[in-house]
Structures are given as C-alpha cells and as structure tokens.
mmCIF file of C-alpha atoms in Angstrom:
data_model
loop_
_atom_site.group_PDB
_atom_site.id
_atom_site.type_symbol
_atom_site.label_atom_id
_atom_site.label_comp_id
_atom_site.label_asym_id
_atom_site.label_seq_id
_atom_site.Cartn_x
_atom_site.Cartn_y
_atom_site.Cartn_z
ATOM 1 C CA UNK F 1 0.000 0.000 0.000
ATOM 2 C CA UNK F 2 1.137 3.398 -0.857
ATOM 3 C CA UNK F 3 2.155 5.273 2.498
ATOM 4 C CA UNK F 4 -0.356 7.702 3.851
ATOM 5 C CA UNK F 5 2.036 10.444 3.850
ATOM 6 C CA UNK F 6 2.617 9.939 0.374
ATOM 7 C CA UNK F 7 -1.794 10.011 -0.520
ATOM 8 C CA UNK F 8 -2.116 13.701 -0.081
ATOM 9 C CA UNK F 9 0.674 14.448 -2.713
ATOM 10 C CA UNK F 10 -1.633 12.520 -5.076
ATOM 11 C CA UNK F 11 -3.708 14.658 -7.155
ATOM 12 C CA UNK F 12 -0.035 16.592 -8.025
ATOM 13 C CA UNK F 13 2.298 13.730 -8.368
ATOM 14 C CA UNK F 14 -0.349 11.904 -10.877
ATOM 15 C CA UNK F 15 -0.908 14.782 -12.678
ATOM 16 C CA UNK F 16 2.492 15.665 -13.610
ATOM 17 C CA UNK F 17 3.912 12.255 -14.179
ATOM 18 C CA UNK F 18 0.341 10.225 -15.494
ATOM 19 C CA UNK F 19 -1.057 11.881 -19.027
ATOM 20 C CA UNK F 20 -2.824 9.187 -20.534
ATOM 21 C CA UNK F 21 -6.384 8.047 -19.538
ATOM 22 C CA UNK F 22 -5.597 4.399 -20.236
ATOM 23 C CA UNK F 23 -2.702 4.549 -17.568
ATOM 24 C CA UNK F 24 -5.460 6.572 -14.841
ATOM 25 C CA UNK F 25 -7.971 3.661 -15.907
ATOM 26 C CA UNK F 26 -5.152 1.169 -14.720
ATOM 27 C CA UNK F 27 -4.885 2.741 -11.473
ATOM 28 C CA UNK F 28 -8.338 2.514 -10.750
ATOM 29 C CA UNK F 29 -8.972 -0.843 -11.801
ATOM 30 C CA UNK F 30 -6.037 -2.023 -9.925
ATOM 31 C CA UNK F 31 -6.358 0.213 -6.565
ATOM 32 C CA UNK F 32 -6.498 -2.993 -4.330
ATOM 33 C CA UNK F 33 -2.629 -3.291 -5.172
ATOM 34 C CA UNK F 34 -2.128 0.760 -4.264
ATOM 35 C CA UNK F 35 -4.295 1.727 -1.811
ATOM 36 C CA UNK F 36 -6.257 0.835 1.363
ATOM 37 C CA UNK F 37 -10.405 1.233 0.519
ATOM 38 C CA UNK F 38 -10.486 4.368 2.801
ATOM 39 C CA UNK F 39 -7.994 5.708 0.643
ATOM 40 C CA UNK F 40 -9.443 4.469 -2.366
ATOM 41 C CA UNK F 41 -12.662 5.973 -2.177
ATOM 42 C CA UNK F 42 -11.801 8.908 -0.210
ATOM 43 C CA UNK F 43 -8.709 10.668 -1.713
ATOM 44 C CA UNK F 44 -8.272 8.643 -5.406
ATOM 45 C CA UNK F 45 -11.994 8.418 -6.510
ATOM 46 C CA UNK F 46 -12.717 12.029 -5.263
ATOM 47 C CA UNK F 47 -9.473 13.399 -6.891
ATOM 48 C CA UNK F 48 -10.162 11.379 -10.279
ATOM 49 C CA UNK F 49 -14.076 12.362 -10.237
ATOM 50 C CA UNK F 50 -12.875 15.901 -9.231
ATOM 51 C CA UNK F 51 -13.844 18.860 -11.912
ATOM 52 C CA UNK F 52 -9.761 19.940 -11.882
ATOM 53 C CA UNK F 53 -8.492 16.449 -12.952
ATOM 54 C CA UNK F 54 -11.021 16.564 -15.573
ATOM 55 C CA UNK F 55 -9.851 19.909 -17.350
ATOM 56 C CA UNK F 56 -6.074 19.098 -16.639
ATOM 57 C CA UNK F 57 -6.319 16.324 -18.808
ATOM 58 C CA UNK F 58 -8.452 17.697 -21.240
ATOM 59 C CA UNK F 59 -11.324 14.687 -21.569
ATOM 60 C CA UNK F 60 -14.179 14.670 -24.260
ATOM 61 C CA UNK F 61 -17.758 13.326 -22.869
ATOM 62 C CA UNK F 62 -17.189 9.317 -23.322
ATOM 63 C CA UNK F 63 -13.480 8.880 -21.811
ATOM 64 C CA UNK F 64 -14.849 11.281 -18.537
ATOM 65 C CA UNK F 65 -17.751 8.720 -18.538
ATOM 66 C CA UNK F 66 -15.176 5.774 -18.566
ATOM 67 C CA UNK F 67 -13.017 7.511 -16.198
ATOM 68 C CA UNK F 68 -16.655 8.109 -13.644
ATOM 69 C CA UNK F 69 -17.417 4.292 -13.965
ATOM 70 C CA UNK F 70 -13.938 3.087 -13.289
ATOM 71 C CA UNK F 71 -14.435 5.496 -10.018
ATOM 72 C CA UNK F 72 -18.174 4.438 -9.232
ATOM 73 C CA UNK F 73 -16.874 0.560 -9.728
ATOM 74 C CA UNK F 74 -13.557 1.584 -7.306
ATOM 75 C CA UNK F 75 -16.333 2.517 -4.968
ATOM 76 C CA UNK F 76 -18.772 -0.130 -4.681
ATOM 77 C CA UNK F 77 -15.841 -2.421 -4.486
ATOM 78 C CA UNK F 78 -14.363 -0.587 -1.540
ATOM 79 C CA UNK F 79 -18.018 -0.338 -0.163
ATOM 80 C CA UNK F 80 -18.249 -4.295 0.057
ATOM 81 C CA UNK F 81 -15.034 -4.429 1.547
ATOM 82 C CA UNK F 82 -14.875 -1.867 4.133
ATOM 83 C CA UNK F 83 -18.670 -0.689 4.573
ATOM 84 C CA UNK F 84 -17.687 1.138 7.538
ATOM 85 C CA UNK F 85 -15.736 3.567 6.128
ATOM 86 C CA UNK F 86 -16.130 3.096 2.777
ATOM 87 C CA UNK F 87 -20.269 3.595 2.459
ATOM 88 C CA UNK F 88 -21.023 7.154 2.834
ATOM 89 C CA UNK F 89 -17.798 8.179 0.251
ATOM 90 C CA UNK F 90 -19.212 5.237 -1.948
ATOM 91 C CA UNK F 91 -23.060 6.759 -1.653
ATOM 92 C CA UNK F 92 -21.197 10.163 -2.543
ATOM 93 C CA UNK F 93 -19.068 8.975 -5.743
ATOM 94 C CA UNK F 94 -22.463 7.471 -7.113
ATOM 95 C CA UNK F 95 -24.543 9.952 -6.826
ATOM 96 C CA UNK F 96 -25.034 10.569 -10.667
ATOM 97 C CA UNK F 97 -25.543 7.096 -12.008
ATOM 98 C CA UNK F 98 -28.750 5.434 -10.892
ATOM 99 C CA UNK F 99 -27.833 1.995 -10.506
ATOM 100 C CA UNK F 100 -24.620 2.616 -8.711
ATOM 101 C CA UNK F 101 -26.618 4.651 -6.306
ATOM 102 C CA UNK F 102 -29.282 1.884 -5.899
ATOM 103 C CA UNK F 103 -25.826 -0.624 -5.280
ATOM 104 C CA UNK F 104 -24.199 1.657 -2.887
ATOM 105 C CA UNK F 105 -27.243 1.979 -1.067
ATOM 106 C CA UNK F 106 -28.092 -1.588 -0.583
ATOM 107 C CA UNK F 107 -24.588 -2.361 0.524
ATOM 108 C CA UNK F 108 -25.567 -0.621 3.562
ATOM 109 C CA UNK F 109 -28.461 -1.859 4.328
ATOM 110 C CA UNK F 110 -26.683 -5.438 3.529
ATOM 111 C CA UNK F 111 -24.036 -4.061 6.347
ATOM 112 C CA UNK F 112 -26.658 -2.500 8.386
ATOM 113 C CA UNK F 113 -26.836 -5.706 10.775
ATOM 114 C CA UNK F 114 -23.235 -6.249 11.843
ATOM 115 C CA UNK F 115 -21.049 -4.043 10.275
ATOM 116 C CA UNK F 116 -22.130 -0.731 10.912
ATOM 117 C CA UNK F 117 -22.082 1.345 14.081
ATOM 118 C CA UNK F 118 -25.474 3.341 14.915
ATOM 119 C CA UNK F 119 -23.359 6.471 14.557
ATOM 120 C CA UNK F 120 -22.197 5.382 10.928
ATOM 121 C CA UNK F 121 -25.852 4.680 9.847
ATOM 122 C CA UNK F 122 -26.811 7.714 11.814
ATOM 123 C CA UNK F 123 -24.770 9.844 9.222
ATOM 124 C CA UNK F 124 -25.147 8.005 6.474
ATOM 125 C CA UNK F 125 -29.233 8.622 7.348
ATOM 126 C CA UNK F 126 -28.937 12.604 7.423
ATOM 127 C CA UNK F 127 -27.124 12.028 4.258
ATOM 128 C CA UNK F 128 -30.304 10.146 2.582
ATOM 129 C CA UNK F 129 -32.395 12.998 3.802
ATOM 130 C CA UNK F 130 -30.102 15.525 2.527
ATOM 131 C CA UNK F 131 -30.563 14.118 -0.888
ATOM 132 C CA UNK F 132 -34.303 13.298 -1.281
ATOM 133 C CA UNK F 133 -35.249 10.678 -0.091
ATOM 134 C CA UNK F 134 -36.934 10.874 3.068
ATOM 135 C CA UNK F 135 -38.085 7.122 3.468
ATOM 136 C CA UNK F 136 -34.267 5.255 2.847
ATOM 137 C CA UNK F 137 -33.473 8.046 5.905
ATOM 138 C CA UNK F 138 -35.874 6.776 8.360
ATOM 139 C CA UNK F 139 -35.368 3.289 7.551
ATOM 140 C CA UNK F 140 -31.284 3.868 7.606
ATOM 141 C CA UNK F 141 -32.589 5.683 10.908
ATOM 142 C CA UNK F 142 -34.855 2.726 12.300
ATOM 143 C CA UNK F 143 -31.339 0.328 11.682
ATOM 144 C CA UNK F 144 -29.523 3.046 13.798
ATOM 145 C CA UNK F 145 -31.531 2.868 16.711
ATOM 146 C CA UNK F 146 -31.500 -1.232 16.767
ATOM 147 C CA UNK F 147 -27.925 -0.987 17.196
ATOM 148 C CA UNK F 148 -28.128 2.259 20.486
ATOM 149 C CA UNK F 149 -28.149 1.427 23.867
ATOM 150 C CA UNK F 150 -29.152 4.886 25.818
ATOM 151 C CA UNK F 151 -29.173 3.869 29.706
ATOM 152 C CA UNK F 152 -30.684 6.132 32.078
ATOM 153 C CA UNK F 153 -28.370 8.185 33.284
ATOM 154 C CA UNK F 154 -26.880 9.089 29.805
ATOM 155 C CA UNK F 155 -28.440 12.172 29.039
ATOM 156 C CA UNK F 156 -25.511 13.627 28.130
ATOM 157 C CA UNK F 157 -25.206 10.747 25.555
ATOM 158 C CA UNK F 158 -23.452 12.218 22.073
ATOM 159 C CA UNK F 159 -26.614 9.969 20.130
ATOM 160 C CA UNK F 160 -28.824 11.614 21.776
ATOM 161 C CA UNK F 161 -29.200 14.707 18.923
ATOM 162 C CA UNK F 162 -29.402 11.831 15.963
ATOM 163 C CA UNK F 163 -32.185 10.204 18.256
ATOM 164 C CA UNK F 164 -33.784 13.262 18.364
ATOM 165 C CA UNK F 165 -33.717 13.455 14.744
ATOM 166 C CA UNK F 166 -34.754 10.427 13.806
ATOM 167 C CA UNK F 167 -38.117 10.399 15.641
ATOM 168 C CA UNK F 168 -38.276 13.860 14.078
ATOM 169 C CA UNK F 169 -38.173 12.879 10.701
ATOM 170 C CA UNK F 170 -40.507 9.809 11.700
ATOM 171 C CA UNK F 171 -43.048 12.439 13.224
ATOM 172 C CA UNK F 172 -42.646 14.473 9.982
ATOM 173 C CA UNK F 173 -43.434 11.235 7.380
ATOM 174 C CA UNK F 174 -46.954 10.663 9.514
ATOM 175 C CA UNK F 175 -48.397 8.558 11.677
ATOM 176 C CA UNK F 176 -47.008 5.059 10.419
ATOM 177 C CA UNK F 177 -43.365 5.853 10.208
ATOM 178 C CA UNK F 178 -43.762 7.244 13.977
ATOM 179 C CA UNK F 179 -45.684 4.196 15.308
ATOM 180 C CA UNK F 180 -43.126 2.188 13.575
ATOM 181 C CA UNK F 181 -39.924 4.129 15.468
ATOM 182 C CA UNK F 182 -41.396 4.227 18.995
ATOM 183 C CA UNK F 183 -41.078 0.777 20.092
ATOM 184 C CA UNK F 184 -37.324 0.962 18.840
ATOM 185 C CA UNK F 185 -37.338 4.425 20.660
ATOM 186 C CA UNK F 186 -38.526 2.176 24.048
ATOM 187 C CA UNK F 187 -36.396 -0.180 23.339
ATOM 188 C CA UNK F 188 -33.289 1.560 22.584
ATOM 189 C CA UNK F 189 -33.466 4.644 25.182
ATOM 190 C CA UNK F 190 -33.769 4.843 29.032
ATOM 191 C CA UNK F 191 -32.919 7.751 30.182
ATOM 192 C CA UNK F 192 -36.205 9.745 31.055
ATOM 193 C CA UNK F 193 -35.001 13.576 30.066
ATOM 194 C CA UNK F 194 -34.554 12.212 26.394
ATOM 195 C CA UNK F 195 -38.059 10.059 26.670
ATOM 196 C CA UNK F 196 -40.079 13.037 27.800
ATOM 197 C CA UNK F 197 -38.245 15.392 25.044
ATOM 198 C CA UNK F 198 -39.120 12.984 22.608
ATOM 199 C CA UNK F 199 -43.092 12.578 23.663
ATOM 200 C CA UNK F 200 -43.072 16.724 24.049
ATOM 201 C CA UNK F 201 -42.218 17.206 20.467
ATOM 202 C CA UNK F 202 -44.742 14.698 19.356
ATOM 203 C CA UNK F 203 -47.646 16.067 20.995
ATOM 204 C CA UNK F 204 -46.389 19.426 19.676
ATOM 205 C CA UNK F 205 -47.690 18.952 16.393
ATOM 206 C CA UNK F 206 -49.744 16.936 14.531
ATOM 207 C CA UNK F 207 -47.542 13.737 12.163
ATOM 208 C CA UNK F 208 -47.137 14.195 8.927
ATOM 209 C CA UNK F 209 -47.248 17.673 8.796
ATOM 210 C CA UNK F 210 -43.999 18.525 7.299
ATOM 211 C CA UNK F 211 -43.845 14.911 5.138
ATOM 212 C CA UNK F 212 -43.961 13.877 1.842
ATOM 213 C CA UNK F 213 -45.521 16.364 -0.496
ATOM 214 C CA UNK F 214 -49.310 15.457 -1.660
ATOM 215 C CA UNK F 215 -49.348 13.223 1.442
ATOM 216 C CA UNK F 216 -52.663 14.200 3.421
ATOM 217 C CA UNK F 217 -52.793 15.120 7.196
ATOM 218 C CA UNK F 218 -56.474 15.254 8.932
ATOM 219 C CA UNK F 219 -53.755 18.211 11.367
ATOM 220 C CA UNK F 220 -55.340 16.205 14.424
ATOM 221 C CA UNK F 221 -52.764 16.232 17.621
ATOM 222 C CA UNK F 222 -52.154 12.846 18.502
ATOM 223 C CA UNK F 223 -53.651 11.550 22.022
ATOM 224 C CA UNK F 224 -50.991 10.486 24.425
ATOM 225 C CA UNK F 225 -53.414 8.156 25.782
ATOM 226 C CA UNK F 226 -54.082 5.775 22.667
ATOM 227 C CA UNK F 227 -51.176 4.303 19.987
ATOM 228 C CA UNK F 228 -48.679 5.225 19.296
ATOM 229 C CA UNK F 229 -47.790 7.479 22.212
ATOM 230 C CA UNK F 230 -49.100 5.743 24.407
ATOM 231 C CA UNK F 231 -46.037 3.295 24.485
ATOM 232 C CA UNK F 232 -43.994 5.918 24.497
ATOM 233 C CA UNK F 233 -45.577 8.037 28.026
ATOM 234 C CA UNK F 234 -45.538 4.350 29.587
ATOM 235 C CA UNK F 235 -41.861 3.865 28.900
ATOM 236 C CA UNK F 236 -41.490 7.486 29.988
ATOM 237 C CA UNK F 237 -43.149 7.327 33.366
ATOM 238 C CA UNK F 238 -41.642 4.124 34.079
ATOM 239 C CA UNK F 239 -37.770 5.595 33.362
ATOM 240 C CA UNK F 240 -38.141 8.231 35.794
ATOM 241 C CA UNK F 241 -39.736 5.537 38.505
ATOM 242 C CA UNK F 242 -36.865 3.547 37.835
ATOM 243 C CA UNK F 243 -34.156 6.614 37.940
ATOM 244 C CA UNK F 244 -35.690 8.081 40.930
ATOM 245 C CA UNK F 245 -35.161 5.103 42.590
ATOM 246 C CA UNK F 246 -31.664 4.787 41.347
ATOM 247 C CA UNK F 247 -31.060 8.529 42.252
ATOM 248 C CA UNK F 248 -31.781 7.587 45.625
ATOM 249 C CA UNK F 249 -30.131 4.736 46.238
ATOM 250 C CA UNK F 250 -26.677 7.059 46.463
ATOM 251 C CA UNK F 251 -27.639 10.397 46.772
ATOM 252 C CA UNK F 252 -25.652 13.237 48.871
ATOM 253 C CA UNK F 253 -27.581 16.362 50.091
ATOM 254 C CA UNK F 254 -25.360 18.696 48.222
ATOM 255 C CA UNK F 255 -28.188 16.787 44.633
ATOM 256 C CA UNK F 256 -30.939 17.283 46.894
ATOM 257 C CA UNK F 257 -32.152 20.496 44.838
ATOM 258 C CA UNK F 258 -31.638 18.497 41.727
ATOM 259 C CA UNK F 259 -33.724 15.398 42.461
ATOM 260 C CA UNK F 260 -36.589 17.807 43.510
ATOM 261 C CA UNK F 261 -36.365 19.553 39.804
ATOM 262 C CA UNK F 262 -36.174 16.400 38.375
ATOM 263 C CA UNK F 263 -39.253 15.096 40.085
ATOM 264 C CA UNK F 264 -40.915 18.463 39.066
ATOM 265 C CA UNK F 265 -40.310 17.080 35.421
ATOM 266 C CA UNK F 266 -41.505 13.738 36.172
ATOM 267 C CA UNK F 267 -44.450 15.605 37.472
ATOM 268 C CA UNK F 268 -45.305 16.836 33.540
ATOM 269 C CA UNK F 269 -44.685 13.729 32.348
ATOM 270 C CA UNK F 270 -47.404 11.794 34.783
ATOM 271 C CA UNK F 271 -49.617 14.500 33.738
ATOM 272 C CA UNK F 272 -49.721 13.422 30.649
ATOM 273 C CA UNK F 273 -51.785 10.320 31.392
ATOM 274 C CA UNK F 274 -55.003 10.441 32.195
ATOM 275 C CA UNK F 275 -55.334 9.289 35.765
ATOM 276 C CA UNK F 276 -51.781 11.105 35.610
ATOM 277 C CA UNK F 277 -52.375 13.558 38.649
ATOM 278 C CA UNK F 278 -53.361 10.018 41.167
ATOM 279 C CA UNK F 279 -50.259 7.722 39.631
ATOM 280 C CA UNK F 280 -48.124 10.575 40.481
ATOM 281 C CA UNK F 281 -49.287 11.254 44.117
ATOM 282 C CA UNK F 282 -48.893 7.239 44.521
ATOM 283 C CA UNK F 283 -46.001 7.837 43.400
ATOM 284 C CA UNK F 284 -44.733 10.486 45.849
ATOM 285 C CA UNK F 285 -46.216 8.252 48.674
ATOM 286 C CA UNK F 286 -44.454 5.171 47.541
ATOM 287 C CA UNK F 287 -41.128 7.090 47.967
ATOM 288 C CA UNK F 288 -41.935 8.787 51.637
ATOM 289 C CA UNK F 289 -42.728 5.488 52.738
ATOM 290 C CA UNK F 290 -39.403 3.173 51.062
ATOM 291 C CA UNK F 291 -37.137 6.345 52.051
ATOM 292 C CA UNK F 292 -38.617 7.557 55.062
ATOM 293 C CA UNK F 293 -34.789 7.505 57.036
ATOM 294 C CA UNK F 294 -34.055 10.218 54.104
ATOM 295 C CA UNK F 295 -35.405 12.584 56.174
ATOM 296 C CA UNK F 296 -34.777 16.024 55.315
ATOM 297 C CA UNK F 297 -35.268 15.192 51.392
ATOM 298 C CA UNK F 298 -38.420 13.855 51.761
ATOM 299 C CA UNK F 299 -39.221 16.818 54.071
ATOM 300 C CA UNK F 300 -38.570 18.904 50.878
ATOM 301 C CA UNK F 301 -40.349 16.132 48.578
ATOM 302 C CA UNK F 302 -43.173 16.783 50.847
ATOM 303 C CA UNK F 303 -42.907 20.570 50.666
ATOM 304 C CA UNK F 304 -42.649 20.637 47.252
ATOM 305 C CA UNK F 305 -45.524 17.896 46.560
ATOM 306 C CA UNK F 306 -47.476 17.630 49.549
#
C-alpha cells in the first residue's frame, strides 16, 4: 500500500507524471494493489471524479464517462469491503448514475446488521435525507436505533441529537413511520429527560405535517393516551420511577435540589396520562414510605408535593 504520507501528494504527483487516460484507468482498476479502501474511495476516486483532474487532462464526454465508472466501480468495491468507512464516500461517488446509487445503497443496508455502528448509519441517514429521499433516511434511521443502547443516566449521551432526529423525521413522514420508530425508541433509550423530550415534540404537532408532499394530514394532535404514544408516556413514566429510585439509592444532600427539579419534570410527564395527577401522588407516597430515614429530602419532597 502506498504510504499515507505519500496520498495527499496525489492529485499533483499523478498529474504531472500520469497523461494518458488508459494509464489513470489502470490505477483505478487495480487500486487494491495501491491503496487501502479508505484511501481508495476517499482521496483517489474524489481526486479522479474531481472537476480539476477533468480539465487538466483535457477529456471529451465518453473517456470522462469511462473515467466516472472506473471510479463508481472503485467505490462499490471498496463499499463491500470496508462498509464502515467506505459507504457514505461510496453513496457520494455514485450519486449521478442510478444503478450505482441503488448498489451503494443496498450495501448498507446489507451491512446495516453487523457491520455498521449506529453512529455510521446515523450519518449516512442525514445524508439520505439531505438528498431526497426521506423514506431510505428513516429506515437507515430505524437500523440506527436497533444498534443504540441509551441507559438512564446518559443524558448527556453524544446519540442523543441523531435520536432526536430520527423520531423527528418519523413524526414528519406521519403517523405510520412514527408508530413504527417508537417501540425501537422504548427499546433503545432509558434515560427519562430524552423520553419526555421525545413525547413533548410529538404532541407538539400533529404527524405528517412537514412529510412527503401530496401526502394528506387530517392536522389532528395525537392523544398520548391511545397508539402510538401511548407506548412511548408508559416507557417514559416508568424511566423516571426507575431513575428516581436509582437517584436515591446514592444520593448526597449537596443533589438534593436536583432530584426535587427532576421530580418536578416527572411531574409533567405523569400528567400526561389520564389518571396522571393520582399515579403521580402514589407515586410520591411510595417514595416517603421506602425512604422515610431520608429525612430532610423527603421533608422537601413533601414541601414541594405535599
């Protein structure tokens, strides 16, 4: 393999010393021998592909269109190879040539299982979106979040913005694509800030709002009390009984202030549900009576919630 050092000297070095298309063809039909995939795809490809390399070597229409397949080929290749880190640049290289796209893209999805991170599909995702095509996002989005574990004291988690997206863009299709995310939403993320940011924006507005145009929206807020949010307040209510309990079970006075402000959000949460007000006062009870030695909080829980 040709020495990293040596890759960004590329573009110059081939340009001065390689003149002839048939030699540049060779290159890229024989990359494997030169370069690793990463390289392939993101440095060689780009830099043949690139509008400069073109009008340094002065190409007519069919030998830039050999010179674009021999890239687009280069890239699936490194694609199957190296999915990883090879995908998104492959995706990129292909984007004129219809089949190549529709190759590129299915590579991923191929990969989606076990060789892709949720952050890699994550991007590759807001890259779909980016282009058009709304649907191949949310399902590279729906593969994301099998792959994210969100626990509940992560809200700090770096995934946390892309989950945020993705039940955006899910709200934004309609109804289907958001029933369809949730459960991967429950089962994927634990931490009750995110939950309860994620049901907020939901109830916000109605689904489908800002879809697919022609697609038709009765503008009807969604209940939180029937599907599809109604898995998603459950799950919610039941991460912040199961972090207030953890919360407690090593908490120091100087986070007393804090767990009081975070009940106060578990609070708007509860009241969500119906019979929200009563599960939440059962709830308060519940904890005066398990942490009762916990005096002087629960003084303050009681000052706060009665």
């Amino acid at each position: 393999m040709i020495k990293s050092s040596c890759l960004f000297s590329f573009p110059c070095h081939f340009l001065k010393n390689w003149q002839s298309l048939r030699a540049l063809v060779s290159i890229l039909q024989s990359w494997y021998t030169l370069f690793t995939p990463t390289e392939a795809t993101s440095i060689v490809a780009a830099t043949v592909m690139s509008h400069n390399t073109i009008l340094r070597l002065s190409l007519d229409y069919p030998q830039r269109e050999e010179l674009a397949s021999c890239a687009r080929t280069l890239a699936l290749q490194c694609a199957m190879k190296d999915p990883q880190n090879c995908a998104l640049s492959a995706l990129t290289l292909c984007e004129k040539d219809h089949i190549a796209f529709e190759t590129a893209y299915q590579i991923v999805i191929d990969a989606a299982s076990t060789g892709m991170t949720y952050s890699q599909l994550f991007t590759i995702a807001r890259y779909m979106e980016h282009r058009g095509y709304p649907l191949r996002s949310f399902k590279l989005a729906s593969l994301a979040m099998t792959h994210l574990n969100l626990a509940y004291n992560q809200d700090t988690h770096p995934a946390i913005n892309d989950v945020l997206w993705a039940c955006a863009l899910s709200h934004s299709l309609g109804k289907n694509e958001l029933a369809a995310i949730i459960p991967l939403v429950v089962k994927s993320v634990h931490c009750a800030t995110v939950l309860s940011d994620i049901l907020r924006r939901c109830t916000m507005t109605a689904p489908g709002l800002a879809g697919i145009p022609g697609r038709r929206n009765s503008g009807k807020l969604m209940s939180t009390d029937k599907a599809p949010l109604r898995q998603l307040l459950d799950a919610t209510i039941s991460a912040y009984i199961n972090t207030t309990h953890s919360r407690l079970t090593h908490i120091s006075p100087r986070h007393y202030g804090e767990f009081i402000e975070f009940l106060s959000k578990a609070r708007e949460t509860f009241l969500l549900a119906q019979d929200g007000l009563i599960q939440f006062a059962q709830f308060i009870d519940n904890l005066k009576q398990i942490y009762k030695g916990k005096k002087k909080l629960m003084m303050l829980v009681r000052e706060r919630f009665g």
